[in-house]
Coordinates of C-alpha atoms in Angstrom, one line a residue:
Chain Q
X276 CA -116.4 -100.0 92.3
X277 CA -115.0 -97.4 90.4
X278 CA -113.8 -94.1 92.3
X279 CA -114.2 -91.4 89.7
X280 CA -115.8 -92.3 86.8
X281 CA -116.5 -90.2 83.2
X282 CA -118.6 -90.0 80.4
X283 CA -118.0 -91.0 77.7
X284 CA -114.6 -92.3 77.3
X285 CA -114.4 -91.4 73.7
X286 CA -116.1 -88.5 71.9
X287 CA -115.8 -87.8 68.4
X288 CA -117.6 -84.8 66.7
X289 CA -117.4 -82.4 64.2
X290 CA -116.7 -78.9 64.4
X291 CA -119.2 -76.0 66.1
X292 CA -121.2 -79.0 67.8
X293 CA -122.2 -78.7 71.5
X294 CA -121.0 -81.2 73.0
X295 CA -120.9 -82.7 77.5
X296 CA -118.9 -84.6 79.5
X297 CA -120.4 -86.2 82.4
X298 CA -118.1 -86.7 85.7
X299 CA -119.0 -88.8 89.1
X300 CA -117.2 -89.3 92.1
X301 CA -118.6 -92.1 95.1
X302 CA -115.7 -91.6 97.4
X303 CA -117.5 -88.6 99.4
X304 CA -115.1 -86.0 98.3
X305 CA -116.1 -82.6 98.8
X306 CA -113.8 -81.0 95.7
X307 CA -113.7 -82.0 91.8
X308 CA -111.6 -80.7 89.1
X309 CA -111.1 -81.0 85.4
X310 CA -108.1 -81.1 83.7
X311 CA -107.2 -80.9 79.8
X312 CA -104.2 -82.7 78.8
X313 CA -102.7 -81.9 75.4
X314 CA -100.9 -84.2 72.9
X315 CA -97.8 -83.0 74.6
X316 CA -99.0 -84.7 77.9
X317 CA -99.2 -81.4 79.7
X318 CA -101.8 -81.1 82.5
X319 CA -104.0 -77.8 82.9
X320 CA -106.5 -77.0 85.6
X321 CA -109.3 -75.5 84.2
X322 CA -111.6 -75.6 86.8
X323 CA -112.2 -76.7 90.5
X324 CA -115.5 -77.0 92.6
X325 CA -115.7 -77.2 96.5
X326 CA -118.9 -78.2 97.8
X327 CA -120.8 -77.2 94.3
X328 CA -119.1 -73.6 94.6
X329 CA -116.8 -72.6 91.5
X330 CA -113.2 -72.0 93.2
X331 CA -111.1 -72.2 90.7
X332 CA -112.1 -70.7 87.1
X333 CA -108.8 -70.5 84.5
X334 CA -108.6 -68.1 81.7
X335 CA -110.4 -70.8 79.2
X336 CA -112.8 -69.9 76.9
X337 CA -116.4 -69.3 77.9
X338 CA -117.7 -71.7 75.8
X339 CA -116.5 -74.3 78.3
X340 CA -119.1 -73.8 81.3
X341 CA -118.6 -76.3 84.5
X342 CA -121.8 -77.4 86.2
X343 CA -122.3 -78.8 89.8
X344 CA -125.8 -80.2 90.7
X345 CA -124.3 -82.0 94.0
X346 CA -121.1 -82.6 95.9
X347 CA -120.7 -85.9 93.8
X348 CA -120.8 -84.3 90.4
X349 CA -119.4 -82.2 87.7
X350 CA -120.5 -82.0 84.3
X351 CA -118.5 -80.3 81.7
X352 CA -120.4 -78.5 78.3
X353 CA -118.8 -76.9 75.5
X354 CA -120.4 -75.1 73.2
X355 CA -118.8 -74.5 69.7
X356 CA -116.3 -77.1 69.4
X357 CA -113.3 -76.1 67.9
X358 CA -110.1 -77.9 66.7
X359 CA -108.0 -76.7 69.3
X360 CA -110.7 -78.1 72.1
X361 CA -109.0 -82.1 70.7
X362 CA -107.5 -83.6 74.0
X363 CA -107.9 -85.7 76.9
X364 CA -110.2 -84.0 79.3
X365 CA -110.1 -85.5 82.9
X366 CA -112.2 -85.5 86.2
X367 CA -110.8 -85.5 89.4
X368 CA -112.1 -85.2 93.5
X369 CA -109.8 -84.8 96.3
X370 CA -111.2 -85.1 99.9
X371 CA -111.3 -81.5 100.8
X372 CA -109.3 -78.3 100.1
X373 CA -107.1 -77.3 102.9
X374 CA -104.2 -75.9 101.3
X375 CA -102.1 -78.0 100.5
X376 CA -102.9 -81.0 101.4
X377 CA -104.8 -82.9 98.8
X378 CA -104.5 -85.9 97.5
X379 CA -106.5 -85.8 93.8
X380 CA -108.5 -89.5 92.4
X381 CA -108.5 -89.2 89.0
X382 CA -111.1 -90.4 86.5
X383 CA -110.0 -92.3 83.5
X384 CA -110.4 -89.7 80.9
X385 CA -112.2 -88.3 78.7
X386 CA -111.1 -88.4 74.6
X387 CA -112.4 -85.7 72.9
X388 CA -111.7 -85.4 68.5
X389 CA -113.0 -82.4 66.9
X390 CA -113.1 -83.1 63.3
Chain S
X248 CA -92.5 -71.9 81.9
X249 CA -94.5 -74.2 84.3
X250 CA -94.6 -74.4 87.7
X251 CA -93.1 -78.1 88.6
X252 CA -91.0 -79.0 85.3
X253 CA -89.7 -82.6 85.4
X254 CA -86.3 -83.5 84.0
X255 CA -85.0 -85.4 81.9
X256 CA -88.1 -85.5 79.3
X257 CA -88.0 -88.9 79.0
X258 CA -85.7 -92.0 80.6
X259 CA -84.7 -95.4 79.1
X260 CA -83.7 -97.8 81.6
X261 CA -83.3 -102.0 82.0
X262 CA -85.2 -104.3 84.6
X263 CA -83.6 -103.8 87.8
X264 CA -82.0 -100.6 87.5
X265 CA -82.8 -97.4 89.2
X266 CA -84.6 -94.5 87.8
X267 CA -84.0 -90.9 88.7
X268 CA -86.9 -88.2 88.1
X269 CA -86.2 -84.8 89.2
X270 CA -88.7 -81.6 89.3
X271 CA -88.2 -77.6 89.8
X272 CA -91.0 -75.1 90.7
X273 CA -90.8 -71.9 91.2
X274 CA -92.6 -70.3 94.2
X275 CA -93.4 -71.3 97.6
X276 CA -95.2 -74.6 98.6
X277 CA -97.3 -76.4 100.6
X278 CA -96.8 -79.6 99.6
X279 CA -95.5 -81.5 96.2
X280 CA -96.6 -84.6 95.1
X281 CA -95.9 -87.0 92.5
X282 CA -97.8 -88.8 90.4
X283 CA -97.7 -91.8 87.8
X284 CA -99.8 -92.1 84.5
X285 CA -99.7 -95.5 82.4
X286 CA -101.1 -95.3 78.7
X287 CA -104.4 -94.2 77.8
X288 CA -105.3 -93.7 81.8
X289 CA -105.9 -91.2 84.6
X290 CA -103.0 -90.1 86.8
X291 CA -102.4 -92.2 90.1
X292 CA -101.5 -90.5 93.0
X293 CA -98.0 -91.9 94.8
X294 CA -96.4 -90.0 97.3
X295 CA -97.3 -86.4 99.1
X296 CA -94.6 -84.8 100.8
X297 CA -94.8 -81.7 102.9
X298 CA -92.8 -78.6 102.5
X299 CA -91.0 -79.2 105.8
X300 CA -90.3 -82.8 105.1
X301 CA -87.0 -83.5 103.4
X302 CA -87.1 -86.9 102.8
X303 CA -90.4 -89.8 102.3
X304 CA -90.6 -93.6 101.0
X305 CA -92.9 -95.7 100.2
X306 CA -92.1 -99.1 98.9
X307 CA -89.7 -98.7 96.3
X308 CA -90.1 -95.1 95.5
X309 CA -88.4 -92.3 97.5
X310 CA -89.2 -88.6 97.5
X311 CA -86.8 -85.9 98.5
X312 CA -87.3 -82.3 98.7
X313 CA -85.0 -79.7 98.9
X314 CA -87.1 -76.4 99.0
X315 CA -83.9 -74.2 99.0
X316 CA -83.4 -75.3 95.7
X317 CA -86.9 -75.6 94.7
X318 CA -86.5 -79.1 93.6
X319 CA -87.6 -82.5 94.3
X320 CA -86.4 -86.0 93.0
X321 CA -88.7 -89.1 93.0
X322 CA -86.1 -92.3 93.0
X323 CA -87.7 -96.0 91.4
X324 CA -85.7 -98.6 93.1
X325 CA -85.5 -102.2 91.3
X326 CA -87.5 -101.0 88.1
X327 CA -89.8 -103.0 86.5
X328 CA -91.0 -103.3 83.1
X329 CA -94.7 -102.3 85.1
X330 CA -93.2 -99.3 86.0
X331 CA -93.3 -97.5 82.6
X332 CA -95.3 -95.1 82.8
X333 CA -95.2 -91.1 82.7
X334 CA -94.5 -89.7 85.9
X335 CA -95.6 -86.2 87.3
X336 CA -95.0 -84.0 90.0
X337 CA -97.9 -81.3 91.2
X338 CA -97.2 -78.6 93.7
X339 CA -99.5 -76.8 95.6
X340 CA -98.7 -72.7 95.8
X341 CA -98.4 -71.5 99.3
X342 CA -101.0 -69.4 99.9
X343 CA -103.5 -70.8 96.6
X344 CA -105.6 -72.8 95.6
X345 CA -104.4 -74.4 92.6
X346 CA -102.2 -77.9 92.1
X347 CA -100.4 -76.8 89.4
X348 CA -98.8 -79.9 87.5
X349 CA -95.1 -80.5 84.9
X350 CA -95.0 -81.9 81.7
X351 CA -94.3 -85.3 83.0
X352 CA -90.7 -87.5 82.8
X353 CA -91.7 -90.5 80.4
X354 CA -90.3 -94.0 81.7
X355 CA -90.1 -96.5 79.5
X356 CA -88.3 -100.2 81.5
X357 CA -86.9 -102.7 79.3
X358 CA -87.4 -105.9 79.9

């Protein structure tokens, strides 16, 4: 069974479109994430939810809005796609957020191409 | 520059040798943690180690920490040519929420 799983694996649109990502986790977890990952391979937190609460909110752009309709997922819409929004978008869950100690399951990534 | 920066950028090595990653950060920690990311997949987590741990194994991987320094080394014992792979380490700031991860150390074992 797969731990974390997204949706879709590939997206392809053009410019301006509105576009979601879809993000489950079955392991129980109480916290998800998502990450962008650039062409250079660098990893950014953009967001993190505990228990469907936003706890972590990055400077990104507010056309990127996180949503949370239960403890087992977190969707991810962008409005206005842009050039610049081209990258690997991944979902993780971790088992709860005491500092510092987290282990994070990530999901197999999301590739998005604005065109 | 980022919190938890991997060196070198990238490592070449043959079967059987050892590989070396290393990692700096800059403020305090809870914990740091390293991860591994084949091609075209998610990260996979390997090894946590506490701030007041020094030294952790598991299998053929061995984690050091030396928070005086604000570093950390991840050691790959016996490579294999299954062990390419980018590797990552993540740090959690003392005192935040946020696991803030490096660029990555790109391993690439010849056969």
């Amino acid at each position: 069974d797969t731990a974390v799983s997204q949706t879709p694996k590939y997206l392809v649109t053009q410019m301006g479109n509105d576009k979601s990502i879809k993000c489950e986790q079955n392991l129980g977890h109480d916290t998800m994430y998502w990450y962008k990952q650039d062409s250079k391979k660098f990893l950014k937190i953009m967001f993190s939810y505990n228990n469907k609460e936003l706890i972590i909110n990055e400077t990104v752009p507010n056309r990127f809005s996180p949503k949370s309709p239960d403890k087992a997922h977190l969707n991810l819409h962008i409005n206005s796609l842009e050039l610049g929004d081209s990258a690997v978008y991944f979902c993780a869950s971790s088992k709860y957020r005491d500092r510092g100690l987290e282990t994070q399951y990530f999901g197999p990534g999301t590739r998005l191409l604005v065109l | 520059s980022q919190q938890g920066e991997e060196d070198p950028q990238a490592l070449s090595i043959q079967e059987g040798e050892n590989a070396t990653m290393n990692c700096s950060y800059k403020t305090s920690i809870n914990n740091l943690q390293w991860y591994r990311q084949n091609s075209g997949r998610g990260l996979v987590h390997l090894i946590l180690i506490r701030s007041n741990e020094r030294e952790k194994h598991s299998g053929r991987l061995r984690v050091t920490l030396d928070t005086s320094k604000k570093s950390s080394s991840l050691l790959i014992t016996a490579s294999r040519a299954a062990d390419t792979a980018s590797y990552f380490c993540a740090t959690d700031e003392a005192g935040g929420f946020k696991t803030i991860f490096g660029a990555g150390t790109r391993l690439f074992v010849k056969a």
